[in-house]
Tab-separated table of C-alpha atoms and ligand atoms in Angstrom:
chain	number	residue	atom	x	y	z
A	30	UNK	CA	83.874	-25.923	65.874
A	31	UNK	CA	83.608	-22.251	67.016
A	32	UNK	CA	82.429	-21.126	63.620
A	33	UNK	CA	80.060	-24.232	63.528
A	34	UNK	CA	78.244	-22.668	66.830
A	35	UNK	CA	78.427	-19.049	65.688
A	36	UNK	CA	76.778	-19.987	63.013
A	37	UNK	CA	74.073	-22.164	64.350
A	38	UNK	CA	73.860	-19.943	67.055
A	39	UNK	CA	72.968	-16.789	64.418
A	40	UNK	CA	70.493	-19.126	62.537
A	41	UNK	CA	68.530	-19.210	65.702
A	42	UNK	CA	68.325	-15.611	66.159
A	43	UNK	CA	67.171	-15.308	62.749
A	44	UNK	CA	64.886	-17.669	63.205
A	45	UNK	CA	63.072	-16.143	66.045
A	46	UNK	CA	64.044	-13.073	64.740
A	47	UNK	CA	61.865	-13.877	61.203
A	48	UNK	CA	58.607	-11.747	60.299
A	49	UNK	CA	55.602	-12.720	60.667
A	50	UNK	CA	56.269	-13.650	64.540
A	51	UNK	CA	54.191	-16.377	64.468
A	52	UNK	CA	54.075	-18.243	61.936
A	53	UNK	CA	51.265	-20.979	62.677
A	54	UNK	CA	48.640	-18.821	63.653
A	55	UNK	CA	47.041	-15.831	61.665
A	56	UNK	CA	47.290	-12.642	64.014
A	57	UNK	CA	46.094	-9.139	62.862
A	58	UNK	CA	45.534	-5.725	64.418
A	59	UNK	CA	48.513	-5.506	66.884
A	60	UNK	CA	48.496	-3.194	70.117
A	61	UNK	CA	51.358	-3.423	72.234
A	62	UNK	CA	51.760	-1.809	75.855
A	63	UNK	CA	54.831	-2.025	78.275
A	64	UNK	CA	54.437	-3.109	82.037
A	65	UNK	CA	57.063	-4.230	84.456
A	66	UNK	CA	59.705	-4.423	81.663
A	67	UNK	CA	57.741	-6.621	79.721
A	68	UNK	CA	55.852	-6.164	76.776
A	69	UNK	CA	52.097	-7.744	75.929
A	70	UNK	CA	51.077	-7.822	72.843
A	71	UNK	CA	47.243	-8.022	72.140
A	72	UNK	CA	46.467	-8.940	68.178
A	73	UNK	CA	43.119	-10.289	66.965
A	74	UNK	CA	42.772	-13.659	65.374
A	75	UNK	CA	41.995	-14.261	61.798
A	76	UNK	CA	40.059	-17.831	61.477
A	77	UNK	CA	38.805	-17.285	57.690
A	78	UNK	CA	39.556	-20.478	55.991
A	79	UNK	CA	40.602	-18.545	52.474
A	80	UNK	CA	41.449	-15.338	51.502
A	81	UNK	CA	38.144	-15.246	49.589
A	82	UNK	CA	35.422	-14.143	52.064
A	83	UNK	CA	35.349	-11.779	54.800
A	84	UNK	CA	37.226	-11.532	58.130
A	85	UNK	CA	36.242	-14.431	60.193
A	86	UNK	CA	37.321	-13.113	64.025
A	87	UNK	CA	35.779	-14.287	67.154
A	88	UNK	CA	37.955	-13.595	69.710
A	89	UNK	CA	41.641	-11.747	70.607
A	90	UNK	CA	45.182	-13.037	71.810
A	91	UNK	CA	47.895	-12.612	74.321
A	92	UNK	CA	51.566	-12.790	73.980
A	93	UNK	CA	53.958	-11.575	76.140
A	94	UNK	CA	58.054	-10.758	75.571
A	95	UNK	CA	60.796	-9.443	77.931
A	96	UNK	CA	62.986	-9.183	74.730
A	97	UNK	CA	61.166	-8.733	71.549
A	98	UNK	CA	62.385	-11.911	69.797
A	99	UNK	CA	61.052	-14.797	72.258
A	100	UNK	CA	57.259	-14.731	72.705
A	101	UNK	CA	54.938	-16.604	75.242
A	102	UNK	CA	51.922	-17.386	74.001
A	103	UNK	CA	48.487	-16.952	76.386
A	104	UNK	CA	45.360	-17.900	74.285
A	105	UNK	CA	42.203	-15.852	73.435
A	106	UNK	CA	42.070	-13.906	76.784
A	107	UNK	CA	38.648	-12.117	75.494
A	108	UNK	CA	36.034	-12.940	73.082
A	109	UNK	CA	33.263	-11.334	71.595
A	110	UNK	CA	30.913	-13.479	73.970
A	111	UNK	CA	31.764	-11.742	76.787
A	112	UNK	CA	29.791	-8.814	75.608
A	113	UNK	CA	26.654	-9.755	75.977
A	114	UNK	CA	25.181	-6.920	73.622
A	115	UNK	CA	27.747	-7.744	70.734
A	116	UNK	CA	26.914	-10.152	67.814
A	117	UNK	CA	30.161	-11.078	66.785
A	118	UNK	CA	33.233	-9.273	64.547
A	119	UNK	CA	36.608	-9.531	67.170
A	120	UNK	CA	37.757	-6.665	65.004
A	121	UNK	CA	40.669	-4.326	66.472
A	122	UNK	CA	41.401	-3.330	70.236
A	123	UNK	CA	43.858	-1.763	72.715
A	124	UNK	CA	44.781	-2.700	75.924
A	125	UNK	CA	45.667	-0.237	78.673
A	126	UNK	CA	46.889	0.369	82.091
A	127	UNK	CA	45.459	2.811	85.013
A	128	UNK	CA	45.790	2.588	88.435
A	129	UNK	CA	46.391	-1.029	88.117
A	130	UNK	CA	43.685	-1.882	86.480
A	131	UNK	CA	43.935	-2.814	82.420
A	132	UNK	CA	40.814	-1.816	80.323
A	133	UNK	CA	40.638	-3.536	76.779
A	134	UNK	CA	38.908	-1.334	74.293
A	135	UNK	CA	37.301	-3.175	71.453
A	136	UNK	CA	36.017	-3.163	67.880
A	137	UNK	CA	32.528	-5.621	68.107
A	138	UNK	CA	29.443	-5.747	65.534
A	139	UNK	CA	26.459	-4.736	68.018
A	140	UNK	CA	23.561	-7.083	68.094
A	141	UNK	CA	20.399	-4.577	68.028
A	142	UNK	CA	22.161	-0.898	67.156
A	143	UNK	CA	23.340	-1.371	63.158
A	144	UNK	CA	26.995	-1.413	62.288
A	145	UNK	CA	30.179	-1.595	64.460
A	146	UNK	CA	30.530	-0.053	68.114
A	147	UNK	CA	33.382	0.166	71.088
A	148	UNK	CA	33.013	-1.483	74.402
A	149	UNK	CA	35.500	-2.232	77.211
A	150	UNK	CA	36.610	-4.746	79.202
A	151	UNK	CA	38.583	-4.640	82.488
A	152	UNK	CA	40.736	-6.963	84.168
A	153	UNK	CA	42.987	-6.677	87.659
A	154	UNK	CA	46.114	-7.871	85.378
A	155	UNK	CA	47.002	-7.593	82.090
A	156	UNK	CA	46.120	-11.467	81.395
A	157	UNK	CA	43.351	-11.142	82.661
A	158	UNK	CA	40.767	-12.463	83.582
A	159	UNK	CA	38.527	-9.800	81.167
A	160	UNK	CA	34.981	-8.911	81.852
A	161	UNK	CA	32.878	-6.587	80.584
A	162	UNK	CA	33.188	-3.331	82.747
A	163	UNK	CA	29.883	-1.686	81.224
A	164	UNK	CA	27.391	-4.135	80.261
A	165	UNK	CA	26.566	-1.759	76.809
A	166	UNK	CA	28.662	-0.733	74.266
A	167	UNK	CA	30.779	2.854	75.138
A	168	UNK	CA	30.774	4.046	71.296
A	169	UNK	CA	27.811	3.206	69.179
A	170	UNK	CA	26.941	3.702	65.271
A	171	UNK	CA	23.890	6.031	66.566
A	172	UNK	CA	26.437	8.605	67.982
A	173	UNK	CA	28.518	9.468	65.538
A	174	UNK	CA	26.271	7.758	62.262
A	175	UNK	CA	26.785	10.543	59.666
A	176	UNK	CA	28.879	8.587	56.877
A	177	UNK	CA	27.278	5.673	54.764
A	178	UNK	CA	29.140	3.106	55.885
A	179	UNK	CA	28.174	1.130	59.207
A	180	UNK	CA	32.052	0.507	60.331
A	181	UNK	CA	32.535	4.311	60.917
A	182	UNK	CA	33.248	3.580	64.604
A	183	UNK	CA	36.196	0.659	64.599
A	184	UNK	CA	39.831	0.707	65.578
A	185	UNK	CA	40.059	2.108	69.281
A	186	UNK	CA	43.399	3.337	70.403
A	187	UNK	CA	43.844	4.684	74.162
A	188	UNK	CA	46.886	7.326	75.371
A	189	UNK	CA	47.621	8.863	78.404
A	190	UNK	CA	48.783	12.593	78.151
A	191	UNK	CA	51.377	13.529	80.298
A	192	UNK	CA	49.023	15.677	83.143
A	193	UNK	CA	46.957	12.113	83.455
A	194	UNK	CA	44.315	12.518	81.150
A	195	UNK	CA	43.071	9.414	79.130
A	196	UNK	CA	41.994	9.955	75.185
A	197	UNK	CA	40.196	7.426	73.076
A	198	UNK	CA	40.883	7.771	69.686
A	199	UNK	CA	38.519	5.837	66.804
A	200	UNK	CA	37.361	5.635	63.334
A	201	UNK	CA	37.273	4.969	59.876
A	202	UNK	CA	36.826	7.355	57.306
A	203	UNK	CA	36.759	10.205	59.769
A	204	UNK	CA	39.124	10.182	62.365
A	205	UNK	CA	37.597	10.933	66.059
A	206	UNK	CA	38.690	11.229	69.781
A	207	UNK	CA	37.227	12.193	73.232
A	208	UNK	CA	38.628	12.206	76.492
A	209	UNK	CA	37.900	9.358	78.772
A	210	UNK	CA	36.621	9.998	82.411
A	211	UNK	CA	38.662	8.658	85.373
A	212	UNK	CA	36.231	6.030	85.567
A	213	UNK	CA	37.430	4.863	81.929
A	214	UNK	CA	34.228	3.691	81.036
A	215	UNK	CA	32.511	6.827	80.101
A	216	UNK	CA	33.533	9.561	77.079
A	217	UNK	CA	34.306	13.225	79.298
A	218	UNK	CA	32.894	15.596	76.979
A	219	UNK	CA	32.562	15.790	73.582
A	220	UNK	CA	33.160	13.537	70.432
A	221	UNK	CA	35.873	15.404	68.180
A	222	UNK	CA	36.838	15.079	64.995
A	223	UNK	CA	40.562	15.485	63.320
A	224	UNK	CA	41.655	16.712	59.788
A	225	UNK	CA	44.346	14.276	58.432
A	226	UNK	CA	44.821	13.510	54.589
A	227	UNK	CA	43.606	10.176	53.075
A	228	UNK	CA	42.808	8.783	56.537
A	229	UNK	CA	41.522	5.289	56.131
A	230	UNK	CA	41.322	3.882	59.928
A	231	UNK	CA	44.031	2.453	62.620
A	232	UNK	CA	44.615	5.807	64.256
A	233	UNK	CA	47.319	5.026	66.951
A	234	UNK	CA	48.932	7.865	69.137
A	235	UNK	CA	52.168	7.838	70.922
A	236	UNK	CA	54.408	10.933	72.722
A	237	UNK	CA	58.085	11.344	72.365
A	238	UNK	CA	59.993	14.437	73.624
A	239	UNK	CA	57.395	17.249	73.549
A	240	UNK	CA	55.952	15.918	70.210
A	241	UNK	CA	52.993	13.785	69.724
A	242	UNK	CA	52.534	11.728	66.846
A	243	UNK	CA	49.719	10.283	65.425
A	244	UNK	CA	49.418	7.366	63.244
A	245	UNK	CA	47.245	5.784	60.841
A	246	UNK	CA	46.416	3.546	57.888
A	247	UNK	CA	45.935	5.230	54.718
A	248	UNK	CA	44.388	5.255	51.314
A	249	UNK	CA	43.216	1.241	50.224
A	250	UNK	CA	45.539	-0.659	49.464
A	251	UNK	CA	46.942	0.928	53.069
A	252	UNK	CA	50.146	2.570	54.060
A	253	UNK	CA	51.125	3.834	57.402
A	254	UNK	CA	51.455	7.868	57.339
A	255	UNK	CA	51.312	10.064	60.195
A	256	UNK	CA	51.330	13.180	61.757
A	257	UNK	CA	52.493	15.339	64.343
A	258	UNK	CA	51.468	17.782	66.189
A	259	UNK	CA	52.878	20.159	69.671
A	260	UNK	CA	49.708	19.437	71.701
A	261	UNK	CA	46.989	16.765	71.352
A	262	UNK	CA	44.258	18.910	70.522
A	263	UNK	CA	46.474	19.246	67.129
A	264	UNK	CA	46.496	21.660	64.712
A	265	UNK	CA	48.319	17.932	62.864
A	266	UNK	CA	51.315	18.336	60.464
A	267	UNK	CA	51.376	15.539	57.929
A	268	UNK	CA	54.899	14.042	58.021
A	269	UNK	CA	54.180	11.497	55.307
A	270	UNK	CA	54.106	7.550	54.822
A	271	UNK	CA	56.021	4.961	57.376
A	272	UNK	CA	55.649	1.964	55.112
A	273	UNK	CA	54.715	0.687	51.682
A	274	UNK	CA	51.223	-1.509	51.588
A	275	UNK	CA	52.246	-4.621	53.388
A	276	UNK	CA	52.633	-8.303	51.453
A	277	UNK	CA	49.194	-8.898	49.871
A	278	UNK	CA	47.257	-7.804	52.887
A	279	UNK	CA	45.652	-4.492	52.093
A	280	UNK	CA	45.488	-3.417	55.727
A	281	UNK	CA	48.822	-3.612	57.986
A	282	UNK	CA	47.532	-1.772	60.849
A	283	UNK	CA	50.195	-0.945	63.495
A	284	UNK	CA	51.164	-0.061	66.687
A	285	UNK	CA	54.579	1.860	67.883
A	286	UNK	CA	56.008	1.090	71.233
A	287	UNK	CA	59.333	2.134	73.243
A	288	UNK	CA	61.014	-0.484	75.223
A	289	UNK	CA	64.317	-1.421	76.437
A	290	UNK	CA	65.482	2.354	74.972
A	291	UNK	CA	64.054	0.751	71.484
A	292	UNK	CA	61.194	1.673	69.528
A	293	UNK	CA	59.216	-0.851	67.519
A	294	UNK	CA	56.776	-0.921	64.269
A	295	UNK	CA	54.467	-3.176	64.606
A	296	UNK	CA	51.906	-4.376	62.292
A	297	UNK	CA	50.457	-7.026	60.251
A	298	UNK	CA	50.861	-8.644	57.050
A	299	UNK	CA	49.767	-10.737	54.606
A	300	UNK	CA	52.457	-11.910	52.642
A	301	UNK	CA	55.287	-14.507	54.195
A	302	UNK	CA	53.299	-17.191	53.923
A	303	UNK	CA	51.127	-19.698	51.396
A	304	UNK	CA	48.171	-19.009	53.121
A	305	UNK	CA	48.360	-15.220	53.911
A	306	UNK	CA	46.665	-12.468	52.170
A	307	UNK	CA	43.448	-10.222	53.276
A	308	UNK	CA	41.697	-12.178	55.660
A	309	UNK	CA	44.811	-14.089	57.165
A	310	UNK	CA	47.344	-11.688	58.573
A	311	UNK	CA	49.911	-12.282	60.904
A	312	UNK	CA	51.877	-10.111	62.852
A	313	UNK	CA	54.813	-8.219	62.002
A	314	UNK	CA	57.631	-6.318	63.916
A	315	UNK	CA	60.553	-4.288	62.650
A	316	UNK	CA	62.324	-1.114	64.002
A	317	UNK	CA	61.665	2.236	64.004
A	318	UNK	CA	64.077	5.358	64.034
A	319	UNK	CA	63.588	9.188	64.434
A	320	UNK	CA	65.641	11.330	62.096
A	321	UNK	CA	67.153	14.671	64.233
A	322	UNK	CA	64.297	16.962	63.493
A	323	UNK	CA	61.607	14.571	64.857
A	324	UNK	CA	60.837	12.906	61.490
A	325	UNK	CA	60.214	9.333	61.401
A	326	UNK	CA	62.333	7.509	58.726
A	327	UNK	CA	60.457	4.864	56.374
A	328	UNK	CA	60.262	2.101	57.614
A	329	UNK	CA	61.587	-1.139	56.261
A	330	UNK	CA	59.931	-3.959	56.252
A	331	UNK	CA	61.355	-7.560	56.789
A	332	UNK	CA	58.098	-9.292	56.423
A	333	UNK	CA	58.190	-9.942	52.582
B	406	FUB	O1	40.796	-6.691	61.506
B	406	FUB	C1	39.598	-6.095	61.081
B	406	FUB	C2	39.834	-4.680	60.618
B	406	FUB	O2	40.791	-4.666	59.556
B	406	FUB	C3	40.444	-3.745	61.643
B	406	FUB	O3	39.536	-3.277	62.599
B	406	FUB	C4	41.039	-2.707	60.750
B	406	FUB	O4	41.951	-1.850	61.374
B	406	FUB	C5	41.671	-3.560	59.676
B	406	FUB	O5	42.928	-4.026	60.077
């Protein structure tokens, strides 16, 4: 009888344990943040009926976790109707805290300026409710416009350095960041630029010890490689590749969180299921571990 529960009682763990996390709705573009031990995760939402088309994305999700393995599900908390100026294309976004307020920087197509652009939402608590804390678009194609492709200015991914200072990082192609004023909803200065090899887009920056790392999808097909670097301002050491191209969905974008003394890979895939592939993702989460010098070891994937 004892074995009988230990062994129903691992199945379950497996079971929530099992990549993708959800497995009845398609989730892409993961961004996770910590608050009051618990973690919310914030993924867009992949509504394409096929693999076939294009990205069909409207709005973004919520789901929440004090443990990593059981997640509570919230609903679209934000859609791209909430910014007036935007014309549709829920593409990727990051949530984060300051001073108690949570600003949601997102990927949008604008409606009258060509091609992709950033805007930001704001919310008392990190379910919201969202609005739209500039009425315009933050990042524009117009700014930065000097590659031929109109998605240049995608994938926005907020950090906080240690003396306060906010950063938004962006970009596809050519990998960009600018410090954020305290008001979050205007760049400080000016739009820079950062040398990485084969960067593709996702850029995603975290801090552990005294070195920063910076992430990001490369080449197409994509893989995770990153950098690192002893300030943020760089000069950036490539370190290499975190993960092989994920399942049959050429993008895996991820995120990399601490919690609970843990830290987490997470990402998207298209493989796992009948349905998955390019334009239906879901999300992904496996662990991550630093070798002694600082190194991140390869990560390996349970989603396949
Ligand atoms: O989900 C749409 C786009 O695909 C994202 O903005 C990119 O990072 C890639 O995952």
């Amino acid at each position: 009888m004892k074995i009988l529960l230990l062994l129903l009682g691992l199945s379950w763990a497996m079971a929530v344990n099992a990549n993708p996390i959800f497995k009845d709705i398609r989730t892409a573009d993961p961004a996770a943040i910590v608050h009051n031990d618990t973690v919310y995760l914030y993924t867009g939402h992949d509504e394409a009926p096929d693999n076939k088309g294009f990205f069909v994305m409207h709005d973004w999700l919520v789901f929440s976790s004090t443990d990593m393995l059981n997640w509570q599900r919230h609903g679209p908390k934000l859609s791209t109707k909430d910014f007036k100026w935007a014309k549709g294309d829920a593409w990727a976004s990051h949530v984060i805290e300051k001073s108690g307020k949570f600003y949601w920087f997102v990927t949008v197509r604008h409606a009258t300026i060509n091609g992709f652009a950033i805007g930001v939402a704001v919310a008392d608590n990190p379910l919201g409710p969202f609005k739209d804390a500039l009425g315009k678009a933050l990042i524009t194609n117009d700014m930065t416009t000097d590659t031929e492709i109109d998605w240049d200015d995608i994938d926005p991914a907020v950090f906080t350095d240690d003396d306060g200072q906010f950063y938004l990082f962006w970009g596809n192609t050519k990998a960009r960041y600018a410090k954020l004023k305290d008001n979050m909803i205007e760049l400080d200065g000016p739009i820079n630029t950062i040398d990485i090899p084969d960067f593709t887009e996702a850029l995603w920056m975290h801090k552990r010890g005294d070195i920063y790392y910076l992430s990001y999808a490369s080449g197409f097909p994509e893989k995770i490689a990153y950098a690192t670097s002893k300030s943020i301002h760089g000069p950036w050491q490539y370190r290499g590749i975190l993960n092989e191209v994920a399942g049959n969905s050429p993008t895996n974008h991820q995120s990399i969180i601490e919690f609970k003394d843990k830290w987490f890979f997470i990402y998207h895939t298209g493989a796992s299921q009948p349905d998955g592939g390019e334009f239906r993702r879901a999300v992904a989460i496996d662990p991550l571990y630093y070798n002694e010098d600082g190194s991140i070891k390869r990560i390996i994937m349970t989603s396949e």
